Amino acid sequence: MGTNIGVQIRKLLEPHLYPKASSLRFFEDAYGPPPRYSVCVIGFEPNPYHNQRLNQLQAELNQVGFSVLILPVGAGVSQGRLTFKKLQPTNWGCDALGISFAATSASVQNQKGSLTTVAPVLSFADVLDHIIRRRSSGRRAVVAMKLDPEGAEDGIVHALLDRNLMCGVHSLYVEFHDKTTGLSAEKRRSIAYAKLRLEQYVLTIKRNESARAAGCLATTMATTDDESYQLDGNPWPSQQGKSDGL
């Protein structure tokens, strides 16, 4: 979640285009080598500045055989709304790349915007619970999650742990913003606590054989951020001729 312009999705499905990306190893550990046509990808990005590109990205990847759904919504603790302020000239509460939850930070709210827009927010815990319950019953489908909601990760992490949903997650690639200067000291402490709680959970499950025997997965967690290829720059699949494995 925190799809932004969709580069991480392309790294997962078209890794040959991003040979220097550090996240490739995470995807390889979770899903094995490409091609990954059996992987169902769901993205969340409420920033309207990215809608046109993400709609095209979804269409392009699905056209060549991948399964991609990118929702124009935010992922949060509970269902609600997220307000973006449009800053000059084309900036919806963020820099040129866009930041999903930047509109909730004081630094953005204090700036004057000429327009505002509202995007829906879904409870990510509800979404993940639905995915885990509906995945293949014959064999446990691998659930890998990239979590980067730009400062909202503390509430989301607590909700996932409180509802025991991390038991169904194989791999977690998360960026914590506990050192982000644009956030208040109280918010940074809250994020740091969520980070500590998640790290302790992962370590505990790895050491708890009875929990694993009961079906709780030993989640693999990576906290190093991969900001490579931020602006993408790679051609769409339809412009490449053929994509991975085709």
PDB file of C-alpha atoms in Angstrom, residues 13-224:
ATOM      1  CA  LEU A  13       6.106  -8.152 -12.187  1.00  0.00           C
ATOM      2  CA  GLU A  14       8.793  -6.791 -14.545  1.00  0.00           C
ATOM      3  CA  PRO A  15      12.021  -7.124 -12.524  1.00  0.00           C
ATOM      4  CA  HIS A  16      14.203  -7.202 -15.638  1.00  0.00           C
ATOM      5  CA  LEU A  17      13.498  -3.480 -16.077  1.00  0.00           C
ATOM      6  CA  TYR A  18      14.852  -2.604 -12.616  1.00  0.00           C
ATOM      7  CA  PRO A  19      18.084  -4.607 -12.194  1.00  0.00           C
ATOM      8  CA  LYS A  20      19.517  -2.382  -9.430  1.00  0.00           C
ATOM      9  CA  ALA A  21      16.409  -2.327  -7.208  1.00  0.00           C
ATOM     10  CA  SER A  22      17.076  -3.689  -3.725  1.00  0.00           C
ATOM     11  CA  SER A  23      13.455  -4.851  -3.372  1.00  0.00           C
ATOM     12  CA  LEU A  24      13.936  -7.525  -6.045  1.00  0.00           C
ATOM     13  CA  ARG A  25      15.395  -9.856  -3.436  1.00  0.00           C
ATOM     14  CA  PHE A  26      12.294  -9.438  -1.264  1.00  0.00           C
ATOM     15  CA  PHE A  27      10.014 -10.353  -4.163  1.00  0.00           C
ATOM     16  CA  GLU A  28      12.237 -13.276  -5.106  1.00  0.00           C
ATOM     17  CA  ASP A  29      12.119 -14.657  -1.573  1.00  0.00           C
ATOM     18  CA  ALA A  30       8.336 -14.341  -1.493  1.00  0.00           C
ATOM     19  CA  TYR A  31       7.356 -15.545  -4.956  1.00  0.00           C
ATOM     20  CA  GLY A  32      10.403 -17.108  -6.543  1.00  0.00           C
ATOM     21  CA  PRO A  33      11.829 -16.163  -9.933  1.00  0.00           C
ATOM     22  CA  PRO A  34       9.742 -14.536 -12.681  1.00  0.00           C
ATOM     23  CA  PRO A  35       7.460 -14.795 -14.528  1.00  0.00           C
ATOM     24  CA  ARG A  36       4.846 -14.147 -11.832  1.00  0.00           C
ATOM     25  CA  TYR A  37       1.548 -14.428 -13.663  1.00  0.00           C
ATOM     26  CA  SER A  38      -0.004 -16.350 -10.776  1.00  0.00           C
ATOM     27  CA  VAL A  39       0.554 -13.452  -8.358  1.00  0.00           C
ATOM     28  CA  CYS A  40      -2.493 -11.284  -7.671  1.00  0.00           C
ATOM     29  CA  VAL A  41      -1.414  -7.691  -7.001  1.00  0.00           C
ATOM     30  CA  ILE A  42      -3.586  -5.178  -5.132  1.00  0.00           C
ATOM     31  CA  GLY A  43      -2.455  -1.574  -4.757  1.00  0.00           C
ATOM     32  CA  PHE A  44      -3.836   1.366  -2.774  1.00  0.00           C
ATOM     33  CA  GLU A  45      -3.233   4.987  -3.803  1.00  0.00           C
ATOM     34  CA  PRO A  46      -5.659   7.797  -2.930  1.00  0.00           C
ATOM     35  CA  ASN A  47      -3.685  10.659  -4.486  1.00  0.00           C
ATOM     36  CA  PRO A  48      -5.717  11.848  -7.523  1.00  0.00           C
ATOM     37  CA  TYR A  49      -2.549  13.180  -9.128  1.00  0.00           C
ATOM     38  CA  HIS A  50      -1.627   9.579  -9.986  1.00  0.00           C
ATOM     39  CA  ASN A  51      -5.007   8.274 -11.202  1.00  0.00           C
ATOM     40  CA  GLN A  52      -4.371   8.510 -14.925  1.00  0.00           C
ATOM     41  CA  ARG A  53      -0.993   6.804 -14.791  1.00  0.00           C
ATOM     42  CA  LEU A  54      -2.160   4.065 -12.438  1.00  0.00           C
ATOM     43  CA  ASN A  55      -5.216   3.324 -14.587  1.00  0.00           C
ATOM     44  CA  GLN A  56      -2.918   2.913 -17.584  1.00  0.00           C
ATOM     45  CA  LEU A  57      -0.453   0.816 -15.592  1.00  0.00           C
ATOM     46  CA  GLN A  58      -3.213  -1.529 -14.469  1.00  0.00           C
ATOM     47  CA  ALA A  59      -4.553  -1.875 -18.015  1.00  0.00           C
ATOM     48  CA  GLU A  60      -1.104  -2.432 -19.531  1.00  0.00           C
ATOM     49  CA  LEU A  61      -0.077  -5.141 -17.059  1.00  0.00           C
ATOM     50  CA  ASN A  62      -3.420  -6.931 -17.237  1.00  0.00           C
ATOM     51  CA  GLN A  63      -3.264  -6.855 -21.020  1.00  0.00           C
ATOM     52  CA  VAL A  64      -0.092  -8.967 -21.020  1.00  0.00           C
ATOM     53  CA  GLY A  65      -1.447 -11.512 -18.566  1.00  0.00           C
ATOM     54  CA  PHE A  66      -0.768 -10.203 -15.074  1.00  0.00           C
ATOM     55  CA  SER A  67      -3.469  -9.785 -12.406  1.00  0.00           C
ATOM     56  CA  VAL A  68      -3.386  -6.222 -11.085  1.00  0.00           C
ATOM     57  CA  LEU A  69      -5.987  -4.158  -9.245  1.00  0.00           C
ATOM     58  CA  ILE A  70      -5.066  -0.633  -8.121  1.00  0.00           C
ATOM     59  CA  LEU A  71      -7.681   1.020  -5.934  1.00  0.00           C
ATOM     60  CA  PRO A  72      -7.949   4.849  -5.808  1.00  0.00           C
ATOM     61  CA  VAL A  73      -8.357   4.729  -2.033  1.00  0.00           C
ATOM     62  CA  GLY A  74      -6.253   5.160   1.055  1.00  0.00           C
ATOM     63  CA  ALA A  75      -5.388   2.351   3.449  1.00  0.00           C
ATOM     64  CA  GLY A  76      -5.915   3.264   7.071  1.00  0.00           C
ATOM     65  CA  VAL A  77      -7.009   2.058  10.478  1.00  0.00           C
ATOM     66  CA  SER A  78     -10.717   2.487   9.778  1.00  0.00           C
ATOM     67  CA  GLN A  79     -13.028   3.484   6.984  1.00  0.00           C
ATOM     68  CA  GLY A  80     -13.136   7.223   6.383  1.00  0.00           C
ATOM     69  CA  ARG A  81     -11.988  10.004   4.109  1.00  0.00           C
ATOM     70  CA  LEU A  82      -8.683  11.679   3.298  1.00  0.00           C
ATOM     71  CA  THR A  83      -8.550  15.306   2.148  1.00  0.00           C
ATOM     72  CA  PHE A  84      -5.841  16.469  -0.247  1.00  0.00           C
ATOM     73  CA  LYS A  85      -5.030  20.131  -0.727  1.00  0.00           C
ATOM     74  CA  LYS A  86      -3.855  21.066  -4.177  1.00  0.00           C
ATOM     75  CA  LEU A  87      -0.719  23.159  -3.924  1.00  0.00           C
ATOM     76  CA  GLN A  88       0.628  25.141  -6.830  1.00  0.00           C
ATOM     77  CA  PRO A  89       1.055  24.293  -9.628  1.00  0.00           C
ATOM     78  CA  THR A  90      -0.174  20.664  -9.837  1.00  0.00           C
ATOM     79  CA  ASN A  91       0.780  19.362  -6.450  1.00  0.00           C
ATOM     80  CA  TRP A  92      -1.883  17.517  -4.429  1.00  0.00           C
ATOM     81  CA  GLY A  93      -0.396  17.870  -0.949  1.00  0.00           C
ATOM     82  CA  CYS A  94       2.993  16.491  -1.939  1.00  0.00           C
ATOM     83  CA  ASP A  95       5.993  16.831  -4.201  1.00  0.00           C
ATOM     84  CA  ALA A  96       5.980  15.816  -7.866  1.00  0.00           C
ATOM     85  CA  LEU A  97       5.963  12.134  -6.942  1.00  0.00           C
ATOM     86  CA  GLY A  98       3.056  12.403  -4.528  1.00  0.00           C
ATOM     87  CA  ILE A  99       2.797  11.122  -0.991  1.00  0.00           C
ATOM     88  CA  SER A 100      -0.364   9.291  -0.012  1.00  0.00           C
ATOM     89  CA  PHE A 101      -0.822  10.513   3.536  1.00  0.00           C
ATOM     90  CA  ALA A 102       1.120  13.773   3.291  1.00  0.00           C
ATOM     91  CA  ALA A 103      -2.143  15.704   3.444  1.00  0.00           C
ATOM     92  CA  THR A 104      -2.507  14.685   7.091  1.00  0.00           C
ATOM     93  CA  SER A 105       0.764  16.284   8.166  1.00  0.00           C
ATOM     94  CA  ALA A 106       0.894  19.745   9.729  1.00  0.00           C
ATOM     95  CA  SER A 107       3.499  20.909   7.216  1.00  0.00           C
ATOM     96  CA  VAL A 108       1.044  20.372   4.365  1.00  0.00           C
ATOM     97  CA  GLN A 109      -2.114  21.465   6.141  1.00  0.00           C
ATOM     98  CA  ASN A 110      -0.552  24.810   6.953  1.00  0.00           C
ATOM     99  CA  GLN A 111       0.061  25.591   3.297  1.00  0.00           C
ATOM    100  CA  LYS A 112      -2.599  27.359   1.278  1.00  0.00           C
ATOM    101  CA  GLY A 113      -4.214  25.246  -1.408  1.00  0.00           C
ATOM    102  CA  SER A 114      -6.364  26.520  -4.235  1.00  0.00           C
ATOM    103  CA  LEU A 115      -8.445  23.335  -4.426  1.00  0.00           C
ATOM    104  CA  THR A 116      -9.202  20.319  -2.275  1.00  0.00           C
ATOM    105  CA  THR A 117     -10.271  16.791  -3.103  1.00  0.00           C
ATOM    106  CA  VAL A 118     -11.424  13.935  -0.911  1.00  0.00           C
ATOM    107  CA  ALA A 119     -10.503  10.276  -1.342  1.00  0.00           C
ATOM    108  CA  PRO A 120     -12.052   7.336   0.525  1.00  0.00           C
ATOM    109  CA  VAL A 121     -10.029   5.376   3.069  1.00  0.00           C
ATOM    110  CA  LEU A 122     -10.562   1.676   3.754  1.00  0.00           C
ATOM    111  CA  SER A 123      -9.639  -0.278   6.846  1.00  0.00           C
ATOM    112  CA  PHE A 124      -6.577  -2.181   5.710  1.00  0.00           C
ATOM    113  CA  ALA A 125      -7.061  -4.750   8.461  1.00  0.00           C
ATOM    114  CA  ASP A 126     -10.513  -5.520   7.028  1.00  0.00           C
ATOM    115  CA  VAL A 127      -9.066  -5.864   3.526  1.00  0.00           C
ATOM    116  CA  LEU A 128      -6.236  -8.140   4.649  1.00  0.00           C
ATOM    117  CA  ASP A 129      -8.621 -10.260   6.701  1.00  0.00           C
ATOM    118  CA  HIS A 130     -10.790 -10.723   3.594  1.00  0.00           C
ATOM    119  CA  ILE A 131      -7.779 -11.689   1.467  1.00  0.00           C
ATOM    120  CA  ILE A 132      -6.480 -14.226   3.987  1.00  0.00           C
ATOM    121  CA  ARG A 133      -9.906 -15.819   4.416  1.00  0.00           C
ATOM    122  CA  ARG A 134     -10.575 -16.132   0.680  1.00  0.00           C
ATOM    123  CA  ARG A 135      -7.193 -17.303  -0.568  1.00  0.00           C
ATOM    124  CA  SER A 136      -6.777 -20.803  -1.971  1.00  0.00           C
ATOM    125  CA  SER A 137      -8.003 -23.428   0.458  1.00  0.00           C
ATOM    126  CA  GLY A 138      -6.087 -26.317  -1.141  1.00  0.00           C
ATOM    127  CA  ARG A 139      -2.714 -24.707  -0.506  1.00  0.00           C
ATOM    128  CA  ARG A 140      -1.877 -21.556   1.393  1.00  0.00           C
ATOM    129  CA  ALA A 141      -1.278 -18.790  -1.093  1.00  0.00           C
ATOM    130  CA  VAL A 142       1.701 -16.572  -0.298  1.00  0.00           C
ATOM    131  CA  VAL A 143       0.729 -13.152   1.053  1.00  0.00           C
ATOM    132  CA  ALA A 144       3.496 -10.564   0.744  1.00  0.00           C
ATOM    133  CA  MET A 145       2.833  -6.981   1.746  1.00  0.00           C
ATOM    134  CA  LYS A 146       4.567  -3.711   0.996  1.00  0.00           C
ATOM    135  CA  LEU A 147       3.576  -1.140   3.613  1.00  0.00           C
ATOM    136  CA  ASP A 148       4.405   2.532   3.065  1.00  0.00           C
ATOM    137  CA  PRO A 149       1.415   4.723   4.010  1.00  0.00           C
ATOM    138  CA  GLU A 150       3.624   7.748   4.735  1.00  0.00           C
ATOM    139  CA  GLY A 151       3.185   8.139   8.463  1.00  0.00           C
ATOM    140  CA  ALA A 152      -0.021   6.163   8.994  1.00  0.00           C
ATOM    141  CA  GLU A 153       1.810   2.887   9.590  1.00  0.00           C
ATOM    142  CA  ASP A 154       1.581   3.018  13.383  1.00  0.00           C
ATOM    143  CA  GLY A 155      -2.195   2.658  13.517  1.00  0.00           C
ATOM    144  CA  ILE A 156      -2.229   0.077  10.740  1.00  0.00           C
ATOM    145  CA  VAL A 157       0.457  -2.064  12.402  1.00  0.00           C
ATOM    146  CA  HIS A 158      -1.376  -1.990  15.737  1.00  0.00           C
ATOM    147  CA  ALA A 159      -4.636  -2.997  14.043  1.00  0.00           C
ATOM    148  CA  LEU A 160      -2.973  -5.941  12.255  1.00  0.00           C
ATOM    149  CA  LEU A 161      -1.335  -7.170  15.445  1.00  0.00           C
ATOM    150  CA  ASP A 162      -4.429  -6.676  17.601  1.00  0.00           C
ATOM    151  CA  ARG A 163      -6.477  -8.772  15.173  1.00  0.00           C
ATOM    152  CA  ASN A 164      -3.746 -11.414  14.811  1.00  0.00           C
ATOM    153  CA  LEU A 165      -3.652 -10.877  11.053  1.00  0.00           C
ATOM    154  CA  MET A 166       0.128 -10.958  10.788  1.00  0.00           C
ATOM    155  CA  CYS A 167      -0.173 -14.718  11.306  1.00  0.00           C
ATOM    156  CA  GLY A 168      -1.325 -14.918   7.695  1.00  0.00           C
ATOM    157  CA  VAL A 169       1.438 -12.779   6.178  1.00  0.00           C
ATOM    158  CA  HIS A 170       4.510 -14.507   4.754  1.00  0.00           C
ATOM    159  CA  SER A 171       6.598 -11.430   3.952  1.00  0.00           C
ATOM    160  CA  LEU A 172       6.420  -7.772   4.964  1.00  0.00           C
ATOM    161  CA  TYR A 173       8.337  -4.943   3.307  1.00  0.00           C
ATOM    162  CA  VAL A 174       7.725  -1.850   5.410  1.00  0.00           C
ATOM    163  CA  GLU A 175       9.042   1.696   5.679  1.00  0.00           C
ATOM    164  CA  PHE A 176       8.722   3.323   9.091  1.00  0.00           C
ATOM    165  CA  HIS A 177       8.725   7.119   9.299  1.00  0.00           C
ATOM    166  CA  ASP A 178       9.855   7.390  12.898  1.00  0.00           C
ATOM    167  CA  LYS A 179      12.702   9.697  11.871  1.00  0.00           C
ATOM    168  CA  THR A 180      10.781  11.876   9.408  1.00  0.00           C
ATOM    169  CA  THR A 181      11.304  15.517  10.394  1.00  0.00           C
ATOM    170  CA  GLY A 182       7.979  16.669   8.920  1.00  0.00           C
ATOM    171  CA  LEU A 183       6.068  14.730  11.574  1.00  0.00           C
ATOM    172  CA  SER A 184       5.550  15.783  15.187  1.00  0.00           C
ATOM    173  CA  ALA A 185       7.712  14.292  17.917  1.00  0.00           C
ATOM    174  CA  GLU A 186       4.633  12.573  19.355  1.00  0.00           C
ATOM    175  CA  LYS A 187       3.841  11.000  15.986  1.00  0.00           C
ATOM    176  CA  ARG A 188       7.412   9.812  15.533  1.00  0.00           C
ATOM    177  CA  ARG A 189       7.328   8.189  18.973  1.00  0.00           C
ATOM    178  CA  SER A 190       4.066   6.490  18.087  1.00  0.00           C
ATOM    179  CA  ILE A 191       5.573   5.100  14.895  1.00  0.00           C
ATOM    180  CA  ALA A 192       8.720   3.985  16.727  1.00  0.00           C
ATOM    181  CA  TYR A 193       6.578   2.080  19.237  1.00  0.00           C
ATOM    182  CA  ALA A 194       4.640   0.369  16.428  1.00  0.00           C
ATOM    183  CA  LYS A 195       7.951  -0.583  14.824  1.00  0.00           C
ATOM    184  CA  LEU A 196       9.249  -2.048  18.085  1.00  0.00           C
ATOM    185  CA  ARG A 197       6.032  -3.952  18.668  1.00  0.00           C
ATOM    186  CA  LEU A 198       6.113  -5.447  15.173  1.00  0.00           C
ATOM    187  CA  GLU A 199       9.780  -6.429  15.462  1.00  0.00           C
ATOM    188  CA  GLN A 200       9.087  -8.128  18.796  1.00  0.00           C
ATOM    189  CA  TYR A 201       6.125  -9.970  17.299  1.00  0.00           C
ATOM    190  CA  VAL A 202       8.158 -11.280  14.353  1.00  0.00           C
ATOM    191  CA  LEU A 203      10.939 -12.471  16.675  1.00  0.00           C
ATOM    192  CA  THR A 204       8.470 -14.107  19.083  1.00  0.00           C
ATOM    193  CA  ILE A 205       6.697 -16.098  16.371  1.00  0.00           C
ATOM    194  CA  LYS A 206       9.993 -17.298  14.930  1.00  0.00           C
ATOM    195  CA  ARG A 207      10.878 -18.712  18.352  1.00  0.00           C
ATOM    196  CA  ASN A 208       7.405 -20.090  19.110  1.00  0.00           C
ATOM    197  CA  GLU A 209       7.094 -23.556  17.598  1.00  0.00           C
ATOM    198  CA  SER A 210       3.595 -24.109  18.974  1.00  0.00           C
ATOM    199  CA  ALA A 211       2.310 -20.924  17.290  1.00  0.00           C
ATOM    200  CA  ARG A 212       3.764 -22.026  13.969  1.00  0.00           C
ATOM    201  CA  ALA A 213       2.365 -25.513  14.430  1.00  0.00           C
ATOM    202  CA  ALA A 214      -1.052 -23.923  14.941  1.00  0.00           C
ATOM    203  CA  GLY A 215      -0.722 -22.247  11.533  1.00  0.00           C
ATOM    204  CA  CYS A 216       0.810 -18.888  12.380  1.00  0.00           C
ATOM    205  CA  LEU A 217       3.417 -18.000   9.775  1.00  0.00           C
ATOM    206  CA  ALA A 218       6.903 -16.853  10.710  1.00  0.00           C
ATOM    207  CA  THR A 219       6.741 -13.529   8.880  1.00  0.00           C
ATOM    208  CA  THR A 220       9.887 -12.322   7.146  1.00  0.00           C
ATOM    209  CA  MET A 221      10.271  -8.558   7.585  1.00  0.00           C
ATOM    210  CA  ALA A 222      12.457  -6.067   5.718  1.00  0.00           C
ATOM    211  CA  THR A 223      12.609  -2.398   6.767  1.00  0.00           C
ATOM    212  CA  THR A 224      15.100  -1.029   4.247  1.00  0.00           C
TER     213      THR A 224
END
